[in-house]
Coordinates of C-alpha atoms in Angstrom, one line a residue:
Chain E
M253 CA 0.0 0.0 0.0
Q254 CA 2.7 2.4 1.1
E255 CA 4.6 1.4 -2.1
I256 CA 1.6 2.2 -4.4
L257 CA 1.1 5.5 -2.7
S258 CA 4.8 6.3 -3.1
A259 CA 4.8 5.4 -6.7
T260 CA 1.6 7.3 -7.4
S261 CA 2.9 10.5 -5.8
F262 CA 6.2 10.1 -7.6
I263 CA 4.5 9.8 -11.0
A264 CA 2.1 12.6 -10.1
I265 CA 4.7 15.1 -9.1
Y266 CA 7.3 14.3 -11.7
G267 CA 4.8 13.8 -14.4
L268 CA 2.9 16.9 -13.7
S269 CA 6.0 19.1 -13.4
Y270 CA 7.2 17.7 -16.6
G271 CA 3.8 18.3 -18.2
V272 CA 3.9 21.9 -17.0
V273 CA 7.2 22.5 -18.7
L274 CA 5.9 20.9 -21.8
F275 CA 2.8 23.1 -21.7
L276 CA 4.8 26.3 -21.3
I277 CA 7.1 25.5 -24.1
S278 CA 4.4 24.4 -26.5
I279 CA 1.6 26.8 -25.8
G280 CA 3.1 29.5 -27.8
L281 CA 3.1 27.3 -30.9
V282 CA -0.4 26.1 -30.2
V283 CA -1.6 29.7 -30.3
T284 CA 0.5 30.9 -33.2
M285 CA -0.4 27.9 -35.3
G286 CA -4.1 28.5 -34.6
L287 CA -3.7 32.1 -35.5
M288 CA -1.2 32.2 -38.4
R289 CA -1.4 28.6 -39.6
V290 CA 2.3 28.4 -39.7
V291 CA 4.1 25.1 -38.7
N292 CA 6.9 26.6 -36.8
M293 CA 9.6 23.9 -36.3
A294 CA 11.9 26.6 -34.9
H295 CA 9.8 27.2 -31.9
G296 CA 12.1 25.2 -29.7
V297 CA 15.0 27.6 -30.6
F298 CA 13.3 30.4 -28.6
A299 CA 12.9 28.1 -25.7
A300 CA 16.5 27.0 -25.8
W301 CA 17.9 30.5 -26.3
G302 CA 15.8 31.6 -23.4
G303 CA 17.2 29.0 -21.1
Y304 CA 20.8 29.7 -22.1
I305 CA 20.3 33.4 -21.7
M306 CA 19.0 32.9 -18.2
V307 CA 21.9 30.6 -17.2
N308 CA 24.4 33.0 -18.6
M309 CA 22.9 36.0 -16.8
M310 CA 23.2 34.0 -13.6
N311 CA 26.7 32.9 -14.2
A312 CA 28.1 36.1 -15.7
W313 CA 26.3 38.8 -13.8
G314 CA 25.4 36.9 -10.6
A315 CA 21.7 37.6 -11.3
S316 CA 19.3 35.6 -9.2
Y317 CA 17.3 32.8 -10.8
Y318 CA 14.1 34.7 -10.8
V319 CA 15.5 38.0 -12.2
A320 CA 17.5 36.1 -14.9
M321 CA 14.3 34.3 -15.8
V322 CA 12.4 37.6 -16.4
G323 CA 15.3 39.0 -18.3
A324 CA 15.5 36.0 -20.6
I325 CA 11.8 36.1 -21.3
L326 CA 11.9 39.8 -22.3
V327 CA 15.0 39.3 -24.5
I328 CA 13.4 36.4 -26.3
A329 CA 10.0 38.1 -26.7
L330 CA 11.7 41.1 -28.4
V331 CA 14.0 39.1 -30.6
S332 CA 11.1 36.9 -31.7
V333 CA 9.2 39.9 -33.1
L334 CA 12.2 40.6 -35.4
V335 CA 12.4 37.0 -36.5
E336 CA 8.7 37.0 -37.2
R337 CA 9.0 40.1 -39.3
I338 CA 12.0 38.9 -41.3
F339 CA 11.2 35.3 -42.0
F340 CA 7.5 34.5 -41.3
F341 CA 5.8 37.1 -43.5
K342 CA 6.6 34.9 -46.5
L343 CA 5.1 31.9 -45.0
Y344 CA 1.6 33.0 -44.2
G345 CA -0.6 31.0 -46.6
A346 CA 2.3 29.0 -48.0
P347 CA 2.0 25.2 -48.2
E348 CA 2.7 23.4 -44.9
L349 CA 5.7 21.7 -46.4
E350 CA 7.4 24.9 -47.2
Q351 CA 6.7 26.3 -43.8
A352 CA 8.1 23.2 -42.2
L353 CA 11.2 23.3 -44.3
L354 CA 12.0 27.0 -43.8
T355 CA 11.5 26.7 -40.1
I356 CA 13.5 23.5 -39.9
G357 CA 16.3 25.6 -41.5
L358 CA 15.8 28.2 -38.8
A359 CA 16.0 25.5 -36.2
F360 CA 19.2 24.1 -37.6
I361 CA 20.7 27.6 -37.6
G362 CA 19.5 28.0 -34.0
V363 CA 21.2 24.8 -32.9
A364 CA 24.4 25.7 -34.7
S365 CA 24.4 29.1 -33.1
L366 CA 23.8 27.8 -29.6
N367 CA 26.8 25.5 -30.1
L368 CA 28.9 28.4 -31.4
A369 CA 27.9 30.7 -28.6
F370 CA 27.9 28.3 -25.6
G371 CA 29.8 25.1 -26.6
P372 CA 28.5 21.6 -27.2
D373 CA 28.1 20.4 -23.6
I374 CA 25.1 20.3 -21.3
V375 CA 24.8 23.5 -19.3
A376 CA 23.5 23.2 -15.7
A377 CA 22.0 25.9 -13.7
R378 CA 22.4 26.4 -9.9
L379 CA 18.9 26.4 -8.4
P380 CA 18.3 28.7 -5.5
A381 CA 18.7 27.0 -2.1
E382 CA 15.0 27.1 -1.3
L383 CA 14.1 25.2 -4.6
G384 CA 16.9 22.7 -4.2
A385 CA 15.7 21.6 -0.8
S386 CA 13.8 18.4 -0.2
I387 CA 10.3 18.3 1.2
D388 CA 8.5 15.3 2.6
F389 CA 5.4 14.8 0.5
A390 CA 3.0 11.9 0.8
G391 CA 5.6 9.6 2.3
R392 CA 8.3 10.5 -0.2
S393 CA 10.9 13.2 -0.2
V394 CA 10.7 15.4 -3.3
Q395 CA 12.6 18.4 -4.4
A396 CA 10.8 21.7 -3.6
Y397 CA 11.6 22.7 -7.2
R398 CA 9.2 20.2 -8.6
L399 CA 6.3 21.5 -6.5
F400 CA 7.3 25.0 -7.4
I401 CA 7.0 24.2 -11.1
I402 CA 3.6 22.7 -10.6
A403 CA 2.3 25.7 -8.6
F404 CA 3.9 28.2 -11.0
G405 CA 2.4 26.3 -14.0
A406 CA -1.0 26.4 -12.4
A407 CA -0.7 30.1 -11.9
V408 CA 0.4 30.7 -15.5
M409 CA -2.5 28.6 -16.8
L410 CA -4.9 30.6 -14.8
V411 CA -3.5 33.9 -16.1
L412 CA -3.6 32.6 -19.7
W413 CA -7.1 31.4 -19.2
Y414 CA -8.0 34.9 -17.9
I415 CA -6.3 36.6 -20.9
F416 CA -7.9 34.4 -23.5
D417 CA -11.4 34.2 -22.0
R418 CA -11.9 37.4 -20.2
T419 CA -9.9 40.2 -21.9
S420 CA -10.6 42.1 -25.1
F421 CA -7.2 41.0 -26.4
G422 CA -8.2 37.4 -25.9
A423 CA -11.5 37.9 -27.6
R424 CA -9.8 39.5 -30.6
L425 CA -7.3 36.6 -30.6
R426 CA -10.0 34.0 -30.6
A427 CA -11.9 35.8 -33.3
A428 CA -8.8 35.9 -35.5
V429 CA -8.2 32.1 -34.8
D430 CA -11.7 31.3 -35.8
N431 CA -11.9 33.4 -38.9
R432 CA -9.1 35.7 -39.9
G433 CA -10.8 37.4 -42.8
M434 CA -13.9 38.2 -40.7
A435 CA -11.8 39.5 -37.8
A436 CA -9.9 41.8 -40.1
A437 CA -13.2 42.9 -41.7
V438 CA -14.6 44.1 -38.3
G439 CA -11.5 46.2 -37.8
I440 CA -9.1 44.0 -35.8
N441 CA -5.5 44.6 -36.7
V442 CA -4.7 41.0 -37.4
R443 CA -1.1 41.7 -38.4
R444 CA -0.3 43.4 -35.1
L445 CA -2.2 40.6 -33.2
F446 CA 0.2 38.1 -35.0
S447 CA 3.3 39.9 -33.7
I448 CA 2.0 40.2 -30.1
A449 CA 0.9 36.6 -30.0
F450 CA 4.2 35.5 -31.5
A451 CA 6.1 37.5 -28.9
L452 CA 3.9 36.2 -26.1
G453 CA 4.3 32.6 -27.3
S454 CA 8.1 32.9 -27.6
G455 CA 8.3 34.5 -24.2
L456 CA 6.3 31.6 -22.7
A457 CA 8.7 29.1 -24.4
A458 CA 11.6 30.9 -22.8
L459 CA 9.8 30.8 -19.5
G460 CA 9.2 27.1 -20.0
S461 CA 12.9 26.2 -20.6
A462 CA 14.0 28.6 -17.8
I463 CA 11.7 27.1 -15.2
G464 CA 12.3 23.6 -16.5
V465 CA 16.1 24.0 -16.6
A466 CA 16.6 21.0 -14.4
V467 CA 13.8 18.9 -16.1
L468 CA 14.9 19.3 -19.7
P469 CA 18.7 19.9 -19.6
L470 CA 20.0 22.7 -21.8
E471 CA 22.2 21.6 -24.7
P472 CA 22.6 22.8 -28.3
M473 CA 20.4 20.1 -29.7
Y474 CA 17.6 21.1 -27.4
P475 CA 15.4 22.7 -30.1
L476 CA 15.4 19.5 -32.2
K477 CA 15.5 17.1 -29.3
Y478 CA 12.2 18.4 -27.9
L479 CA 10.7 19.5 -31.2
V480 CA 8.8 16.2 -31.6
L481 CA 7.3 16.5 -28.1
I482 CA 6.2 20.1 -28.8
L483 CA 4.7 19.1 -32.1
I484 CA 2.9 16.2 -30.5
V485 CA 1.2 18.6 -28.1
V486 CA 0.3 20.8 -31.0
A487 CA -1.0 18.0 -33.2
M488 CA -3.0 16.5 -30.3
S489 CA -4.6 19.7 -29.1
G490 CA -5.5 21.1 -32.4
A491 CA -4.2 24.5 -33.2
G492 CA -5.4 27.4 -31.0
N493 CA -7.1 25.3 -28.3
V494 CA -5.4 26.4 -25.0
K495 CA -7.4 24.4 -22.6
L496 CA -7.0 21.2 -24.6
A497 CA -3.2 21.9 -24.8
A498 CA -3.0 22.1 -21.1
G499 CA -4.8 18.8 -20.7
V500 CA -2.7 17.2 -23.4
S501 CA 0.6 18.4 -22.0
L502 CA -0.1 17.3 -18.4
G503 CA -1.5 14.0 -19.7
L504 CA 1.7 13.4 -21.8
G505 CA 3.9 14.3 -18.9
V506 CA 2.2 11.7 -16.7
V507 CA 2.0 9.0 -19.3
D508 CA 5.6 9.4 -20.2
T509 CA 6.8 9.4 -16.6
A510 CA 4.6 6.4 -15.7
G511 CA 5.8 4.6 -18.8
R512 CA 9.4 5.1 -17.8
Y513 CA 8.7 4.2 -14.2
F514 CA 6.9 0.9 -14.9
H515 CA 8.3 -0.2 -18.2
P516 CA 11.6 1.6 -18.8
E517 CA 12.3 -0.6 -21.9
I518 CA 9.2 0.6 -23.8
G519 CA 8.6 3.8 -21.9
S520 CA 10.6 5.9 -24.3
F521 CA 8.0 5.5 -27.1
L522 CA 4.8 5.2 -25.2
I523 CA 3.9 8.8 -25.9
Y524 CA 4.4 8.2 -29.7
I525 CA 2.0 5.3 -29.5
A526 CA -0.4 7.4 -27.4
M527 CA -0.3 10.1 -30.1
L528 CA -0.9 7.7 -33.0
V529 CA -3.9 6.1 -31.2
Y530 CA -5.3 9.5 -30.3
L531 CA -4.9 10.9 -33.9
M532 CA -6.5 7.8 -35.3
A533 CA -9.4 8.0 -32.9
R534 CA -10.0 11.5 -34.0
G535 CA -9.9 10.3 -37.6
G536 CA -7.6 12.9 -38.9
K537 CA -10.2 15.5 -38.2
L538 CA -7.9 18.1 -36.7
A539 CA -10.4 20.7 -37.9
A540 CA -8.6 23.7 -36.4
V541 CA -5.5 23.0 -38.3
H542 CA -7.2 22.9 -41.7
A543 CA -10.1 25.3 -41.5
R544 CA -8.8 28.0 -43.8
Chain H
M26 CA -3.4 23.7 -81.4
T27 CA -2.0 21.7 -78.5
T28 CA -4.3 19.1 -77.0
V29 CA -4.0 18.0 -73.4
G30 CA -2.8 14.6 -74.6
S31 CA 0.0 15.9 -76.7
T32 CA 1.3 18.2 -73.9
L33 CA 1.4 15.4 -71.5
L34 CA 3.4 13.3 -74.0
E35 CA 5.6 16.2 -74.8
R36 CA 6.3 16.6 -71.1
H37 CA 7.5 13.0 -70.8
R38 CA 9.5 12.8 -73.9
V39 CA 13.2 11.9 -73.5
R40 CA 15.4 15.0 -73.9
P41 CA 19.0 15.2 -75.0
A42 CA 20.0 16.7 -71.7
E43 CA 19.0 13.4 -70.0
Y44 CA 21.6 11.4 -72.0
V45 CA 24.2 14.0 -71.0
Y46 CA 23.3 13.4 -67.3
W47 CA 23.6 9.6 -67.5
I48 CA 26.8 9.7 -69.6
A49 CA 28.3 12.1 -67.1
L50 CA 27.3 9.9 -64.2
A51 CA 28.8 6.8 -65.9
S52 CA 32.0 8.7 -66.8
V53 CA 32.6 9.3 -63.1
F54 CA 33.8 5.7 -63.0
F55 CA 36.7 6.6 -65.4
L56 CA 37.4 10.1 -64.2
F57 CA 37.4 9.6 -60.5
P58 CA 38.5 6.0 -59.9
R59 CA 39.6 6.8 -56.4
N60 CA 36.2 8.2 -55.3
L61 CA 34.0 5.3 -56.3
S62 CA 32.7 4.6 -52.9
L63 CA 31.5 8.2 -52.5
A64 CA 30.0 8.1 -56.0
T65 CA 28.2 4.8 -55.0
S66 CA 26.7 6.3 -51.9
I67 CA 25.6 9.4 -53.9
M68 CA 23.8 7.1 -56.3
V69 CA 22.2 5.2 -53.4
M70 CA 20.9 8.5 -51.9
S71 CA 19.8 9.6 -55.3
L72 CA 17.6 6.5 -55.6
F73 CA 16.3 7.1 -52.1
A74 CA 15.5 10.8 -53.0
L75 CA 13.7 9.5 -56.1
S76 CA 11.5 7.3 -54.0
L77 CA 10.5 10.4 -51.9
D78 CA 9.9 12.4 -55.0
L79 CA 7.3 9.9 -56.2
I80 CA 5.0 10.5 -53.2
L81 CA 6.0 14.0 -52.3
G82 CA 6.5 15.6 -55.7
F83 CA 3.9 13.8 -57.6
A84 CA 1.3 12.6 -55.1
G85 CA 1.7 15.4 -52.6
V86 CA 2.1 13.1 -49.6
V87 CA 4.5 14.6 -47.1
S88 CA 6.9 12.2 -45.3
F89 CA 9.2 13.1 -42.5
G90 CA 9.9 9.4 -41.8
H91 CA 11.0 8.0 -45.1
A92 CA 14.1 6.5 -43.6
A93 CA 11.8 3.8 -42.2
F94 CA 11.6 2.1 -45.6
F95 CA 15.3 2.7 -46.3
G96 CA 16.2 1.1 -43.0
I97 CA 13.9 -1.9 -43.4
G98 CA 15.5 -2.5 -46.8
S99 CA 19.0 -2.3 -45.3
Y100 CA 18.3 -4.7 -42.4
C101 CA 16.4 -7.1 -44.6
A102 CA 19.2 -7.3 -47.2
A103 CA 21.8 -7.7 -44.4
Q104 CA 19.8 -10.5 -42.7
L105 CA 19.3 -12.3 -46.0
A106 CA 23.0 -12.2 -46.7
L107 CA 23.9 -13.3 -43.2
H108 CA 21.5 -16.2 -43.4
G109 CA 23.1 -17.5 -46.6
W110 CA 21.0 -15.8 -49.3
S111 CA 24.0 -14.1 -50.8
E112 CA 22.7 -13.4 -54.3
P113 CA 22.6 -9.6 -54.3
I114 CA 19.9 -8.8 -56.9
S115 CA 17.2 -11.1 -55.6
G116 CA 18.3 -10.0 -52.1
A117 CA 17.6 -6.3 -52.9
L118 CA 14.3 -7.2 -54.6
I119 CA 13.1 -9.1 -51.5
A120 CA 14.3 -6.2 -49.3
G121 CA 12.3 -3.8 -51.5
L122 CA 9.2 -6.0 -51.2
A123 CA 9.6 -6.1 -47.4
A124 CA 9.7 -2.3 -47.3
M125 CA 6.7 -2.3 -49.7
V126 CA 4.7 -4.5 -47.3
F127 CA 5.5 -2.1 -44.5
A128 CA 4.3 0.8 -46.7
L129 CA 1.0 -1.1 -47.3
V130 CA 0.6 -1.6 -43.5
V131 CA 1.3 2.0 -42.4
G132 CA 0.0 3.6 -45.6
P133 CA -3.7 3.6 -44.5
L134 CA -2.6 5.4 -41.4
V135 CA -0.5 8.0 -43.1
L136 CA -2.8 8.7 -46.0
R137 CA -5.8 9.6 -44.0
F138 CA -4.0 12.7 -42.8
T139 CA -2.7 15.8 -44.6
G140 CA -0.6 18.7 -43.5
L141 CA 0.8 18.9 -40.0
P142 CA -0.9 15.7 -38.7
Q143 CA 0.7 13.8 -41.7
I144 CA 4.1 15.3 -40.9
M145 CA 3.6 14.2 -37.3
V146 CA 2.4 10.7 -38.1
T147 CA 5.3 9.9 -40.4
L148 CA 7.7 11.4 -37.9
A149 CA 6.2 9.2 -35.2
I150 CA 6.3 6.1 -37.2
G151 CA 9.9 6.7 -38.1
I152 CA 10.9 7.3 -34.4
I153 CA 8.9 4.3 -33.2
L154 CA 10.6 2.0 -35.7
Y155 CA 14.0 3.4 -34.8
E156 CA 13.4 2.8 -31.1
A157 CA 12.1 -0.7 -31.8
A158 CA 15.2 -1.5 -33.9
N159 CA 17.4 -0.2 -31.1
K160 CA 15.7 -2.5 -28.6
A161 CA 15.5 -5.6 -30.9
S162 CA 19.2 -6.1 -31.0
S163 CA 18.8 -9.8 -31.7
I164 CA 17.5 -8.9 -35.2
T165 CA 19.3 -5.6 -35.8
G166 CA 22.5 -5.9 -33.8
G167 CA 21.3 -2.8 -31.8
D168 CA 24.0 -0.1 -31.6
D169 CA 26.6 -2.2 -33.3
G170 CA 24.5 -2.9 -36.4
L171 CA 24.9 -5.8 -38.7
G172 CA 28.4 -6.3 -40.2
G173 CA 30.3 -9.0 -42.0
I174 CA 28.0 -9.3 -44.9
K175 CA 29.3 -11.6 -47.7
L176 CA 27.7 -11.6 -51.1
M177 CA 28.0 -13.8 -54.2
P178 CA 29.7 -12.3 -57.1
L179 CA 27.4 -10.1 -59.2
F180 CA 25.8 -12.3 -62.0
G181 CA 28.0 -15.0 -60.6
T182 CA 31.1 -13.5 -62.3
F183 CA 32.0 -10.0 -61.0
E184 CA 33.7 -10.2 -57.6
W185 CA 33.0 -7.4 -55.1
T186 CA 36.4 -5.5 -55.4
A187 CA 38.1 -3.6 -52.7
Y188 CA 37.9 -0.3 -54.6
G189 CA 34.2 -0.7 -55.3
Q190 CA 34.2 -1.0 -59.1
T191 CA 31.5 -3.7 -59.0
A192 CA 29.5 -1.8 -56.4
F193 CA 29.6 1.3 -58.6
W194 CA 28.0 -0.4 -61.5
Y195 CA 25.6 -2.3 -59.3
A196 CA 24.3 0.9 -57.8
F197 CA 24.3 2.6 -61.2
G198 CA 22.2 -0.2 -62.6
W199 CA 19.6 -0.1 -59.9
L200 CA 19.4 3.7 -60.2
L201 CA 19.0 3.7 -63.9
L202 CA 16.5 0.8 -63.9
L203 CA 14.3 2.2 -61.2
F204 CA 14.5 5.7 -62.7
I205 CA 13.2 4.4 -66.0
A206 CA 10.5 2.5 -64.2
L207 CA 9.4 5.7 -62.4
R208 CA 9.5 7.7 -65.6
I209 CA 7.1 5.2 -67.1
V210 CA 4.9 5.3 -64.0
I211 CA 4.6 9.1 -63.8
A212 CA 3.8 9.3 -67.6
S213 CA 1.1 6.7 -67.2
P214 CA -2.6 7.6 -66.6
F215 CA -1.9 6.4 -63.0
G216 CA 0.9 8.9 -62.7
V217 CA -1.1 11.7 -64.2
S218 CA -3.9 11.0 -61.8
L219 CA -1.4 11.3 -58.9
Q220 CA -0.4 14.7 -60.1
G221 CA -4.1 15.6 -60.2
L222 CA -4.4 14.5 -56.6
R223 CA -1.5 16.6 -55.7
E224 CA -3.1 19.7 -57.2
N225 CA -6.7 19.2 -56.0
T226 CA -7.8 16.0 -54.2
L227 CA -11.4 17.1 -54.0
R228 CA -11.9 17.7 -57.7
M229 CA -10.2 14.3 -58.4
R230 CA -12.7 12.7 -56.1
F231 CA -15.5 14.5 -58.0
I232 CA -14.4 13.0 -61.3
G233 CA -14.4 9.6 -59.8
T234 CA -10.8 8.9 -59.0
P235 CA -10.4 6.3 -56.2
V236 CA -8.2 8.6 -54.1
F237 CA -7.1 6.3 -51.4
G238 CA -6.3 3.4 -53.7
R239 CA -4.2 5.5 -56.0
L240 CA -2.3 7.1 -53.1
L241 CA -1.7 3.7 -51.4
R242 CA -0.3 2.3 -54.6
A243 CA 2.1 5.2 -55.0
Y244 CA 3.1 4.9 -51.3
A245 CA 3.8 1.2 -51.8
M246 CA 5.9 1.9 -54.9
S247 CA 7.8 4.6 -53.1
G248 CA 8.4 2.2 -50.2
F249 CA 9.7 -0.4 -52.6
V250 CA 12.2 1.9 -54.2
A251 CA 13.3 3.2 -50.8
G252 CA 13.7 -0.3 -49.6
V253 CA 15.9 -1.2 -52.6
A254 CA 18.0 1.9 -52.0
G255 CA 18.5 0.8 -48.4
A256 CA 19.3 -2.8 -49.5
V257 CA 21.9 -1.6 -52.0
S258 CA 23.4 0.6 -49.3
A259 CA 23.7 -2.3 -47.0
Q260 CA 25.1 -4.6 -49.7
V261 CA 27.8 -2.2 -51.0
N262 CA 28.9 -1.0 -47.5
K263 CA 28.6 -4.6 -46.1
F264 CA 26.9 -3.0 -43.2
A265 CA 23.4 -2.1 -41.9
G266 CA 23.1 0.2 -38.8
L267 CA 20.6 2.2 -36.8
D268 CA 21.5 5.5 -38.6
M269 CA 19.8 4.1 -41.7
L270 CA 16.5 4.4 -39.8
S271 CA 17.2 7.7 -38.2
T272 CA 15.1 10.9 -38.5
D273 CA 18.3 12.6 -39.5
R274 CA 18.3 10.5 -42.7
S275 CA 14.7 11.3 -43.3
I276 CA 15.4 15.0 -43.1
D277 CA 18.6 14.7 -45.1
V278 CA 16.8 13.1 -48.0
L279 CA 14.1 15.7 -47.8
V280 CA 16.7 18.5 -48.0
M281 CA 18.4 16.8 -51.0
L282 CA 15.1 16.6 -52.8
I283 CA 14.1 20.2 -52.0
L284 CA 17.5 21.4 -53.0
G285 CA 17.3 19.7 -56.3
G286 CA 13.7 20.5 -57.1
V287 CA 10.5 18.6 -56.1
G288 CA 8.3 16.8 -58.6
K289 CA 10.8 16.6 -61.4
L290 CA 12.6 13.2 -60.8
Y291 CA 15.8 14.9 -61.9
G292 CA 15.6 17.1 -58.9
A293 CA 16.4 14.0 -56.8
L294 CA 19.2 13.1 -59.1
I295 CA 20.8 16.5 -58.9
G296 CA 20.0 17.4 -55.3
A297 CA 21.6 14.3 -53.8
P298 CA 25.0 14.8 -55.5
V299 CA 25.1 18.5 -54.8
Y300 CA 24.2 18.0 -51.1
M301 CA 26.5 15.1 -50.6
L302 CA 29.5 16.6 -52.4
V303 CA 29.2 19.8 -50.3
H304 CA 28.8 17.6 -47.2
H305 CA 31.9 15.6 -48.2
Q306 CA 33.9 18.8 -48.6
A307 CA 32.8 19.9 -45.1
S308 CA 33.3 16.5 -43.5
E309 CA 36.2 17.7 -41.4
W310 CA 34.1 20.4 -40.0
N311 CA 32.4 20.4 -36.6
P312 CA 28.9 18.8 -37.4
F313 CA 27.2 21.7 -35.7
H314 CA 28.8 24.1 -38.2
W315 CA 27.4 21.9 -41.0
M316 CA 23.9 22.7 -39.6
F317 CA 24.5 26.4 -40.5
V318 CA 24.9 25.3 -44.2
V319 CA 21.9 23.0 -44.3
G320 CA 19.8 25.6 -42.4
G321 CA 20.9 28.3 -44.7
L322 CA 20.2 26.2 -47.8
L323 CA 16.7 25.4 -46.7
I324 CA 15.9 29.0 -46.0
F325 CA 17.4 30.1 -49.3
V326 CA 15.5 27.5 -51.3
V327 CA 12.1 28.3 -49.7
M328 CA 12.5 32.0 -49.8
F329 CA 14.2 32.6 -53.1
A330 CA 14.4 29.4 -55.2
R331 CA 11.3 27.3 -54.7
G332 CA 12.1 25.1 -57.7
G333 CA 15.6 24.2 -56.2
V334 CA 18.7 23.9 -58.3
L335 CA 16.7 22.4 -61.2
G336 CA 14.2 25.3 -61.0
L337 CA 17.1 27.7 -61.4
L338 CA 18.5 25.7 -64.3
E339 CA 15.2 25.5 -66.0
A340 CA 14.7 29.3 -65.7
G341 CA 18.0 29.6 -67.7
L342 CA 18.0 26.6 -70.0
G343 CA 14.3 25.9 -70.8
R344 CA 12.3 23.1 -69.3
L345 CA 13.3 19.5 -68.5
P346 CA 10.8 16.7 -68.9
G347 CA 8.4 15.4 -66.3
G348 CA 8.1 18.6 -64.5
R349 CA 5.1 20.5 -63.3
A350 CA 4.3 23.7 -65.2
Q351 CA 5.7 26.5 -63.2

């Protein structure tokens, strides 16, 4: 009994914290894909650069974990607007294959530049003492850091829910996701909405990698290594659906963690099988992706 | 006045430039006798890129996991040779059929999707197969791969020489043979209907085309050609390993095809050599720096040269056969 409880709490805490990181990194792509219909394979680059910027602010300037996190988010949000203006304007309305190829090119350049700037090795961040400490939780000692991620993730989800469901910005965003032409016709500046949403999404990705720095270790291959996971969240939640994305991310985190816990030998591809089954069950009707 | 029929025939007629291409390829044997193994692997990748062009360029099916078929062909050919079936041509045919069977199994899954879900499904199938091969080390040799392949002399007479003369002509033969076969396929009513599906699936359905059946047949053919390419790779390198199944290889072949030009067949035959020769020159580089080149190429082609190298050539030299009207 004790053992079952211990295993359950382990899977819940590690799975959920993993799921939160996944959610934060992917949510930007879920929104921008719903909005702009662009398959952005380079989304992970923003996440990775965010994490790296945070770690380097901490190491070089002695900034605290929290301050460096905010700094990294701001830098990434600003840079992402530039990238969007330079590369993405050509892609709106282009076939998905071309979008995928150009953004894979961007992802490759992102990976190569990370290696050039920070070297090929895994970079570790010093967590603040209060996060590194262990806490006794349901008969098991867990790092406070994991609980912090879950609490923080819940807070971010609430804020996002509020923004999307309760503010005028959210209403305009949802209108543009549902029908871009109609939204533009009633006077919404869709182009500016794109840029804001893109910056928001990239900033959230930076937040995800910064907060998940000890969950998904930083390395130059980061943008490609976790790309598939990000895309799985996007493909499963259907573009633009924030609530579903939260559910899918947390579900994937738990399934993946449970899989690795009980069946380490097959655990590594359990989520791919889960995705295939899910996509098949929905019969390829990922309506949001295709409604043009 | 030009009728539709005659334009289609016109488009698939053999042009003088094509003879030049094949003669140039064959003359590599005499001009660069020290680089035969590089030339052979370029021809293998050309064949692989051709298989991708059939479904991507002509049927409009996107695949980010095409290495699955290449890898199955490789392992199948290696296992056949290791179990005493050392006749290479039949070995490659059986390996191609094995990959084709796999294509028929996963095809119904892949072909019910389009766009991003299709990209994701093909990616996932590729990754699952890679992981499965990694775990099933009794069949695949795991990380070590399958080595020590011994083959009968080609046609019972030509020994497999150390400098790869036989391997060169073996790969050349497969490439030419399957290229001609694909030329015939895309010029056939079946091939033309595939191009119709690429342009507008809905309208093809309206005029009564059995969409799924056509796509599945094309997918199976593509799987067969990719499987043969993988088998030839295993046979001439006397080795089959995990990297033949990897997503990297799927992306590589996609880049080669895009670089050469999609939907023209010759795009595959030009993209693969260009990509691999540049890569060969850069082989001493840090692999991360190589990613700058590939990334830059992809961005350049999509932003400025959508027809790839061949598209640029066409703009200057007039059209090559088998292409889509630009």
